[in-house]
Coordinates of C-alpha atoms in Angstrom, one line a residue:
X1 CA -118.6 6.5 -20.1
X2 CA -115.9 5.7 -17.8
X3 CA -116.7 2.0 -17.6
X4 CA -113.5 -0.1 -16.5
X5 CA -112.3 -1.6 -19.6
X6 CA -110.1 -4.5 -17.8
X7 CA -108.5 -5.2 -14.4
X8 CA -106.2 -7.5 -13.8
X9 CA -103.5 -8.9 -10.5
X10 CA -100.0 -9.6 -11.0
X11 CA -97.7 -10.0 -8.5
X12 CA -99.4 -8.4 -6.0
X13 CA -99.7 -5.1 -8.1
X14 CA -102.8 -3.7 -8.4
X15 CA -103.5 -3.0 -12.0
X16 CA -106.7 -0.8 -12.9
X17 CA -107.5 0.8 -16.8
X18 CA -110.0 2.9 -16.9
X19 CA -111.8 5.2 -19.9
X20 CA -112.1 9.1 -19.0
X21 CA -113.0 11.7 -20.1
X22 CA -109.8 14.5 -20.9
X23 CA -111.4 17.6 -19.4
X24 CA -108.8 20.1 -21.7
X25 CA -110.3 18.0 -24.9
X26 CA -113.8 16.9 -23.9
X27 CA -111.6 13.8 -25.8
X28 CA -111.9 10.3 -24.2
X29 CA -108.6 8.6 -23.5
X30 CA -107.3 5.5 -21.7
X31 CA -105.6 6.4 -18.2
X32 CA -103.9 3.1 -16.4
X33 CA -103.1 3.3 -12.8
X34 CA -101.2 1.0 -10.9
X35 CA -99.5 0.5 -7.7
X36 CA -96.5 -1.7 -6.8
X37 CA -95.1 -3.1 -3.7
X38 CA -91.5 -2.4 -4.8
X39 CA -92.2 1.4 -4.8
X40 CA -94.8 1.4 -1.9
X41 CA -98.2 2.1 -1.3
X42 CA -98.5 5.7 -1.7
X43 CA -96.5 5.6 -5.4
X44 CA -99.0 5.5 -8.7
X45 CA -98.0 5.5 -11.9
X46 CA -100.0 7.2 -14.1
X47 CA -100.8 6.0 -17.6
X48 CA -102.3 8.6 -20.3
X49 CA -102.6 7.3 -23.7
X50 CA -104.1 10.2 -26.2
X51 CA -106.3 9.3 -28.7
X52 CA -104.9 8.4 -32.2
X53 CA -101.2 8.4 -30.9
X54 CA -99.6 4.8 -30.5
X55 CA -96.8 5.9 -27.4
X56 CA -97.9 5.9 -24.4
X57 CA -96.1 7.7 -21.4
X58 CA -96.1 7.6 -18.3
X59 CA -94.8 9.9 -15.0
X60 CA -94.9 8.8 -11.1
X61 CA -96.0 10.5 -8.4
X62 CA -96.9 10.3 -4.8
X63 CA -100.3 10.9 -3.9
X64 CA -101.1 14.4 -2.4
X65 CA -104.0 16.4 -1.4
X66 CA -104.9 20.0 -2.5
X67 CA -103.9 21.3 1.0
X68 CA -100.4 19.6 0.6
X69 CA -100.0 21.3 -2.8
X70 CA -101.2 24.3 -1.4
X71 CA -98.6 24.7 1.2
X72 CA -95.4 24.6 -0.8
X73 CA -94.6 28.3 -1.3
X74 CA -94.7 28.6 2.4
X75 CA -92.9 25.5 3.3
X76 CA -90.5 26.0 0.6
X77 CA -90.0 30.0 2.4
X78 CA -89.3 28.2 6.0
X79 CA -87.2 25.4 4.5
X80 CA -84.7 28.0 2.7
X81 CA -82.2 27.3 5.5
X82 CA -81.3 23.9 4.9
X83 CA -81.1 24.6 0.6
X84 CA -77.5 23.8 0.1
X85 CA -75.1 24.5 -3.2
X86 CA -73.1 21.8 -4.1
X87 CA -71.5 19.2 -7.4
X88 CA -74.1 16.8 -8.4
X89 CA -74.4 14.2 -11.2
X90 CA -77.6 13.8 -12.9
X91 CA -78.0 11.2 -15.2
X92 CA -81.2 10.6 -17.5
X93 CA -81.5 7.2 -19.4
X94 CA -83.8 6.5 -22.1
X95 CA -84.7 2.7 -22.4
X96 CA -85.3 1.6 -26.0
X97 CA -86.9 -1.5 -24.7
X98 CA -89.9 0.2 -23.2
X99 CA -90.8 2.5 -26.0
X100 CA -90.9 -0.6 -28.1
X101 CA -93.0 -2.9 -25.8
X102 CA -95.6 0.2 -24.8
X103 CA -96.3 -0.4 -28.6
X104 CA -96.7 -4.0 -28.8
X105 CA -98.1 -5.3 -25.2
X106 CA -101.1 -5.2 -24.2
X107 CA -101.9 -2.8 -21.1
X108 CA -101.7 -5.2 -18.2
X109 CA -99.4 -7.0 -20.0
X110 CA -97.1 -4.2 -20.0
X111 CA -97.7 -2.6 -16.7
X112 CA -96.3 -6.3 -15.5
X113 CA -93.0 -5.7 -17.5
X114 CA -92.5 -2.2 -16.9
X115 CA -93.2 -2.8 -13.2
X116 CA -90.5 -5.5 -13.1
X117 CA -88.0 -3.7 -15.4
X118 CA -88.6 -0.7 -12.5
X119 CA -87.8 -3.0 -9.6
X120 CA -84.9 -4.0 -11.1
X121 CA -83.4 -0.7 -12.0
X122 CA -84.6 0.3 -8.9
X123 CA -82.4 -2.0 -6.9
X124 CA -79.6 -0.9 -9.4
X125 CA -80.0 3.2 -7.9
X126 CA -80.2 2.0 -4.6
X127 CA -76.8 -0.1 -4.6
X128 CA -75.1 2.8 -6.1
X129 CA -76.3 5.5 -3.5
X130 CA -78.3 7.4 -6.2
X131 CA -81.7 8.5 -6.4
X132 CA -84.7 8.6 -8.4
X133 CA -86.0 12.0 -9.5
X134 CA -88.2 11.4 -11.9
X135 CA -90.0 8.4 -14.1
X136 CA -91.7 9.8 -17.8
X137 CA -92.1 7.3 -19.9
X138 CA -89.1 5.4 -20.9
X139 CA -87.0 8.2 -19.6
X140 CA -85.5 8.3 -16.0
X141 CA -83.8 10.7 -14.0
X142 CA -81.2 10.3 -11.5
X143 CA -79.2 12.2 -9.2
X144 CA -75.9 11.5 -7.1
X145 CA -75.1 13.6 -4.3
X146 CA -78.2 15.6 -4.2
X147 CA -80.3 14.1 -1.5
X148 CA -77.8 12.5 0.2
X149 CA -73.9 12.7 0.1
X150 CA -72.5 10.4 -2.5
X151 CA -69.1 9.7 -2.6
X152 CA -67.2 8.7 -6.0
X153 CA -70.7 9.9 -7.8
X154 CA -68.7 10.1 -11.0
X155 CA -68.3 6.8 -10.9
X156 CA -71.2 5.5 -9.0
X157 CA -73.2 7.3 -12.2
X158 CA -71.4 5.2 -15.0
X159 CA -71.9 2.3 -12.7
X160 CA -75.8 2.8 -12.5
X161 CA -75.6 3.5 -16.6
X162 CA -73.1 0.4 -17.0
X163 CA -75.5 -1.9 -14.8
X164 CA -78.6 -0.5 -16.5
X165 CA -76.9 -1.1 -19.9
X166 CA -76.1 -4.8 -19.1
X167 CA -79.8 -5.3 -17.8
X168 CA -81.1 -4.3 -21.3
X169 CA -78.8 -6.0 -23.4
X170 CA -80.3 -9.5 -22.0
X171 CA -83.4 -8.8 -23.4
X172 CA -81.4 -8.0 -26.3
X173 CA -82.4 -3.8 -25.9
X174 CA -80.0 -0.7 -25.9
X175 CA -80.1 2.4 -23.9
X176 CA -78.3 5.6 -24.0
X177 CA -78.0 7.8 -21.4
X178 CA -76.5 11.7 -20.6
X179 CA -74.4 12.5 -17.7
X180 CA -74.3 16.1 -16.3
X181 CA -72.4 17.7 -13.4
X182 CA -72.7 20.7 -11.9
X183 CA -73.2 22.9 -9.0
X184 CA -76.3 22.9 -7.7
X185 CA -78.9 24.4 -5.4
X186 CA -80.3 21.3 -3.8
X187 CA -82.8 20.7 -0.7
X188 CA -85.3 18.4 1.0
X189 CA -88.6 19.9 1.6
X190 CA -91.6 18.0 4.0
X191 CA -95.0 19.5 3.3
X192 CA -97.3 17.2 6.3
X193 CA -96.4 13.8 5.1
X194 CA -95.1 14.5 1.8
X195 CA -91.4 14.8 0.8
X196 CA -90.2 16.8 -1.7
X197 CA -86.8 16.5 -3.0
X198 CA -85.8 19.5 -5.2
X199 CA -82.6 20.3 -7.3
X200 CA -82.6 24.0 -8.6
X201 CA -80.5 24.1 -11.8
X202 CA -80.1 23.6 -15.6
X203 CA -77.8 20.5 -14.5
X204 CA -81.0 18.1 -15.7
X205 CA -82.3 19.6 -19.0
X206 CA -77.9 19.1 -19.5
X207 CA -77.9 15.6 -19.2
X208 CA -81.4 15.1 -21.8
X209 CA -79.3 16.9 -24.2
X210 CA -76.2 14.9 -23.9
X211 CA -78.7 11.5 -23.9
X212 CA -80.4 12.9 -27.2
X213 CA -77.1 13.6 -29.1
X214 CA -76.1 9.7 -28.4
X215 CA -78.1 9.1 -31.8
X216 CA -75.6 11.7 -33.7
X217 CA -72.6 9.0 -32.9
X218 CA -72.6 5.4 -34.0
X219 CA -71.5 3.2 -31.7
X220 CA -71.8 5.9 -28.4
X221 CA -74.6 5.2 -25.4
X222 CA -73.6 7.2 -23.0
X223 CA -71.9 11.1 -23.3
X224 CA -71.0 13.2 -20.8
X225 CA -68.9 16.4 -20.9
X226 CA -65.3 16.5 -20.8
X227 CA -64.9 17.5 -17.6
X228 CA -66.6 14.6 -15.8
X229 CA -63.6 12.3 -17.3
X230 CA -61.3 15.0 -14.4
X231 CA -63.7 12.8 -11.6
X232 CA -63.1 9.3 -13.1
X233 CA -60.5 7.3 -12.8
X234 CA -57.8 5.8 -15.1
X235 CA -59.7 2.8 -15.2
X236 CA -62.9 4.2 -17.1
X237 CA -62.6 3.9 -20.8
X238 CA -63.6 7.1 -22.9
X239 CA -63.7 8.4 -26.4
X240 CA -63.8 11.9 -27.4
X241 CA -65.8 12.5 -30.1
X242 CA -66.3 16.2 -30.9
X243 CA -66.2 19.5 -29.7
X244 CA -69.4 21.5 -29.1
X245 CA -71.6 24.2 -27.1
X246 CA -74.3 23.0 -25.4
X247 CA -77.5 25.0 -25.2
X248 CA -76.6 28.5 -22.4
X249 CA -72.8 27.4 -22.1
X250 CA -70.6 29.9 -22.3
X251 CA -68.0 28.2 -24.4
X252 CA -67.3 25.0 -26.2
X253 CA -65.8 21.9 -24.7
X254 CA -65.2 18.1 -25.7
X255 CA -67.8 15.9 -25.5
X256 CA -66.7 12.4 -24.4
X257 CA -68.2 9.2 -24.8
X258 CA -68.0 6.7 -21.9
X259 CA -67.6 3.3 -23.3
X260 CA -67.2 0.8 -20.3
X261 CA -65.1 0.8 -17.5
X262 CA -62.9 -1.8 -14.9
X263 CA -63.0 -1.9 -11.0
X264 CA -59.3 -0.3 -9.6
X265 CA -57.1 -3.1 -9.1
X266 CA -55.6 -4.2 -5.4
X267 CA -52.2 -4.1 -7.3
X268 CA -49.9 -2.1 -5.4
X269 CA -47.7 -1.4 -8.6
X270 CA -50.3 1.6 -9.5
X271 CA -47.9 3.1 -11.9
X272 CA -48.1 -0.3 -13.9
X273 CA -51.6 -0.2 -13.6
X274 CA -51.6 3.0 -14.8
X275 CA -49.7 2.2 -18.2
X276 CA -51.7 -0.9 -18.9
X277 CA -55.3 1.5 -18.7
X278 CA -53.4 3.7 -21.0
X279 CA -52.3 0.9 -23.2
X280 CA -55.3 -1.1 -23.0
X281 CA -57.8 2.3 -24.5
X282 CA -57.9 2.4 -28.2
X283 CA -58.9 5.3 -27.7
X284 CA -56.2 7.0 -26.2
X285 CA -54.5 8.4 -29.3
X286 CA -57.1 10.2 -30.7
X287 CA -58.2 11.5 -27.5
X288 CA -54.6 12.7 -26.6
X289 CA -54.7 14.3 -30.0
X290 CA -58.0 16.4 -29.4
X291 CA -57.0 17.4 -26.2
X292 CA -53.4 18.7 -27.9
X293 CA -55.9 20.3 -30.6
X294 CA -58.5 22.3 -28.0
X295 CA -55.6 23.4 -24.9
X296 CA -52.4 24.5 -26.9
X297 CA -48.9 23.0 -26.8
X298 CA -48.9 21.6 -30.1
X299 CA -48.2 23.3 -33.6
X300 CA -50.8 22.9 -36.1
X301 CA -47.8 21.2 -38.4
X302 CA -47.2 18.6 -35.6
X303 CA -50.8 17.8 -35.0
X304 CA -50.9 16.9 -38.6
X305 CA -48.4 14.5 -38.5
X306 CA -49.4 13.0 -35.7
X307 CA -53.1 12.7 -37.1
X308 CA -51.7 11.3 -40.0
X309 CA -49.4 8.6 -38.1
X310 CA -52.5 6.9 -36.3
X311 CA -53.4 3.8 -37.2
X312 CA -56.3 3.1 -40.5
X313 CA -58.6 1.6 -37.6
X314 CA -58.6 4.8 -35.9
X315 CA -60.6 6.0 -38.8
X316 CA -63.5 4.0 -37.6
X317 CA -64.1 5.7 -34.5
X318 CA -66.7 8.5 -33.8
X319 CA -64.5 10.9 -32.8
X320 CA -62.0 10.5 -35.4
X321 CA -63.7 12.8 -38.3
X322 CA -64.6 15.5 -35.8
X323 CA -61.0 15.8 -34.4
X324 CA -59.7 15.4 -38.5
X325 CA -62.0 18.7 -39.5
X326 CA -60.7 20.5 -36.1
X327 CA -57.4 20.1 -37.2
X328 CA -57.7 21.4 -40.4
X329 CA -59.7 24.4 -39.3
X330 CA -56.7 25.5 -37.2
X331 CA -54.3 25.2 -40.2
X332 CA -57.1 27.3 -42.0
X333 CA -57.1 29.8 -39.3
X334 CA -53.0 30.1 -38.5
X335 CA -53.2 28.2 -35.4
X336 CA -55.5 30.9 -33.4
X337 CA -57.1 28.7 -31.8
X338 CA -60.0 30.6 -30.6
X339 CA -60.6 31.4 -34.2
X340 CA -60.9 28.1 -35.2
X341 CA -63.3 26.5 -32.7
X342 CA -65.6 28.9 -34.0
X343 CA -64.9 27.7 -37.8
X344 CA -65.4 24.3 -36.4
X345 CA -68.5 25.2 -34.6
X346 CA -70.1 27.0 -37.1
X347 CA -69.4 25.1 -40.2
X348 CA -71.5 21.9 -37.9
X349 CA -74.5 23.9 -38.1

């Protein structure tokens, strides 16, 4: 009947939940809407909960009239010039913590919390240069170096994830998260007074798939593709833990797991440095090992031994299986390589 079913203030957010009517079911559901001051005025999140399904999700978006939306082709057509290709990092983060509490709370109960949580990560983006794309639910999207140059994004991303992570973990929640990299078509867009911020490539639905295949690895939050580790430093500490093609890649490559990571150090002996990172991984071993095993260099007798010579705790890691059965598909294929990634690939399936 549309009757409000409860309204509440909190913190100076407006909180409104409303019954309406669905017009593709003819089905009524509950919609919340509410506005905070850490996002601004013109920001509502939008609440749909469908009837008979306990998860609720949400998306954000700034208000806009039909003749803003209208306008888009042609502003998008006289904005072409300033669409530029370049690298970005997008990261998408799924927090545990909200799936569970959209479940338990009551609504205004939980449009307090996840209004708080958003400030806070919020805060997080905005120290690291990044920027919000997108809000759905428990899962966020984030760019570096798409809307506005980002130096060091590599590192700026695992920052965001790292500081996110540590945010979660005092309310005694986990996250996992995908990071992507690519090149890009990016470009700003104003349609009268509403901005549009658009990044043209598969560099997003990436990163989801990396953040999904977190619950394949025990122990992993946060994967990202091997090349990302070429942008980080010495400092960050990674695990590889398999070789795989992601959905429209042309070829396989390692998938790495970025465990935590250390601010460079003023030291002027970098070299030293340098050794104790090295020294200071456990992972190191195993991850020398799978590169040996993907790029050449190595006879398959010599990677045995040297699989064979790491230590039992080794064993534990993620990675450590995956790089076990690449090795033996190269001693089942001669050592052609190319030959046995697809072994390895196929036999996964």
């Amino acid at each position: 009947d549309g009757a409000a079913v409860a309204a509440d203030k909190a913190q100076g957010d407006q909180i409104l939940i409303t019954n309406k009517v669905d017009q593709s079911s003819q089905d009524k559901a509950c919609f919340m809407e509410f506005c905070t001051s850490e996002w601004g005025k013109d920001t509502i999140l939008h609440q749909y909960n469908p009837p008979g399904l306990p998860t609720r999700s949400f998306n954000a978006e700034v208000a806009a009239d039909d003749s803003q939306v209208d306008s888009i082709a042609a502003a998008l057509e006289q904005a072409s010039s300033g669409v530029t290709n370049k690298r970005i990092i997008v990261v998408s983060i799924f927090l545990n913590s909200v799936q569970e509490k959209s479940k338990t709370l009551p609504h205004a109960g939980f449009a307090r919390y996840y209004s708080e949580k958003l400030a806070v990560i919020r805060q997080i983006v905005h120290e690291q240069k990044g920027h919000i794309h997108g809000i759905l639910g428990p899962r966020l999207t984030i760019s570096f170096n798409a809307v506005h140059p980002t130096p060091q994004s590599a590192m700026r991303a695992c920052t965001t994830v790292e500081s996110i992570r540590a945010s979660e973990s005092d309310d005694g929640c986990e996250i996992s998260a995908g990071i992507a990299a690519d090149t890009s078509l990016v470009g700003s867009f104003t349609i009268e007074e509403w901005k549009v911020d658009a990044v043209i490539s598969k560099v997003g639905d990436t990163a989801v798939v990396l953040q999904q295949m977190c619950s394949r690895y025990p122990g992993t939050h946060c994967l990202a593709q091997q090349s990302m580790f070429d942008e980080l430093n010495c400092f960050t500490v990674v695990e590889y833990v398999d070789l795989v093609r992601l959905p429209d890649a042309a070829k396989a490559r390692l998938l790495i797991s970025i465990h935590s990571f250390k601010e460079e150090s003023d030291n002027d002996e970098w070299m030293y440095e340098l050794e104790n990172a090295a020294a200071g991984n456990p992972y190191f071993g195993c991850n020398e090992l799978f590169d040996k095993a993907t790029s050449g260099g190595d006879e398959v007798e010599t990677l045995q031994k040297l699989i064979s010579a790491l230590p039992d705790d080794v064993k534990e890691f993620a990675g450590y299986e995956n790089l076990a059965k690449l090795i033996e598909s190269l001693a089942a294929k001669n050592g052609n390589r190319e030959a046995a990634v697809e072994h390895f690939l196929s036999a996964k399936k």
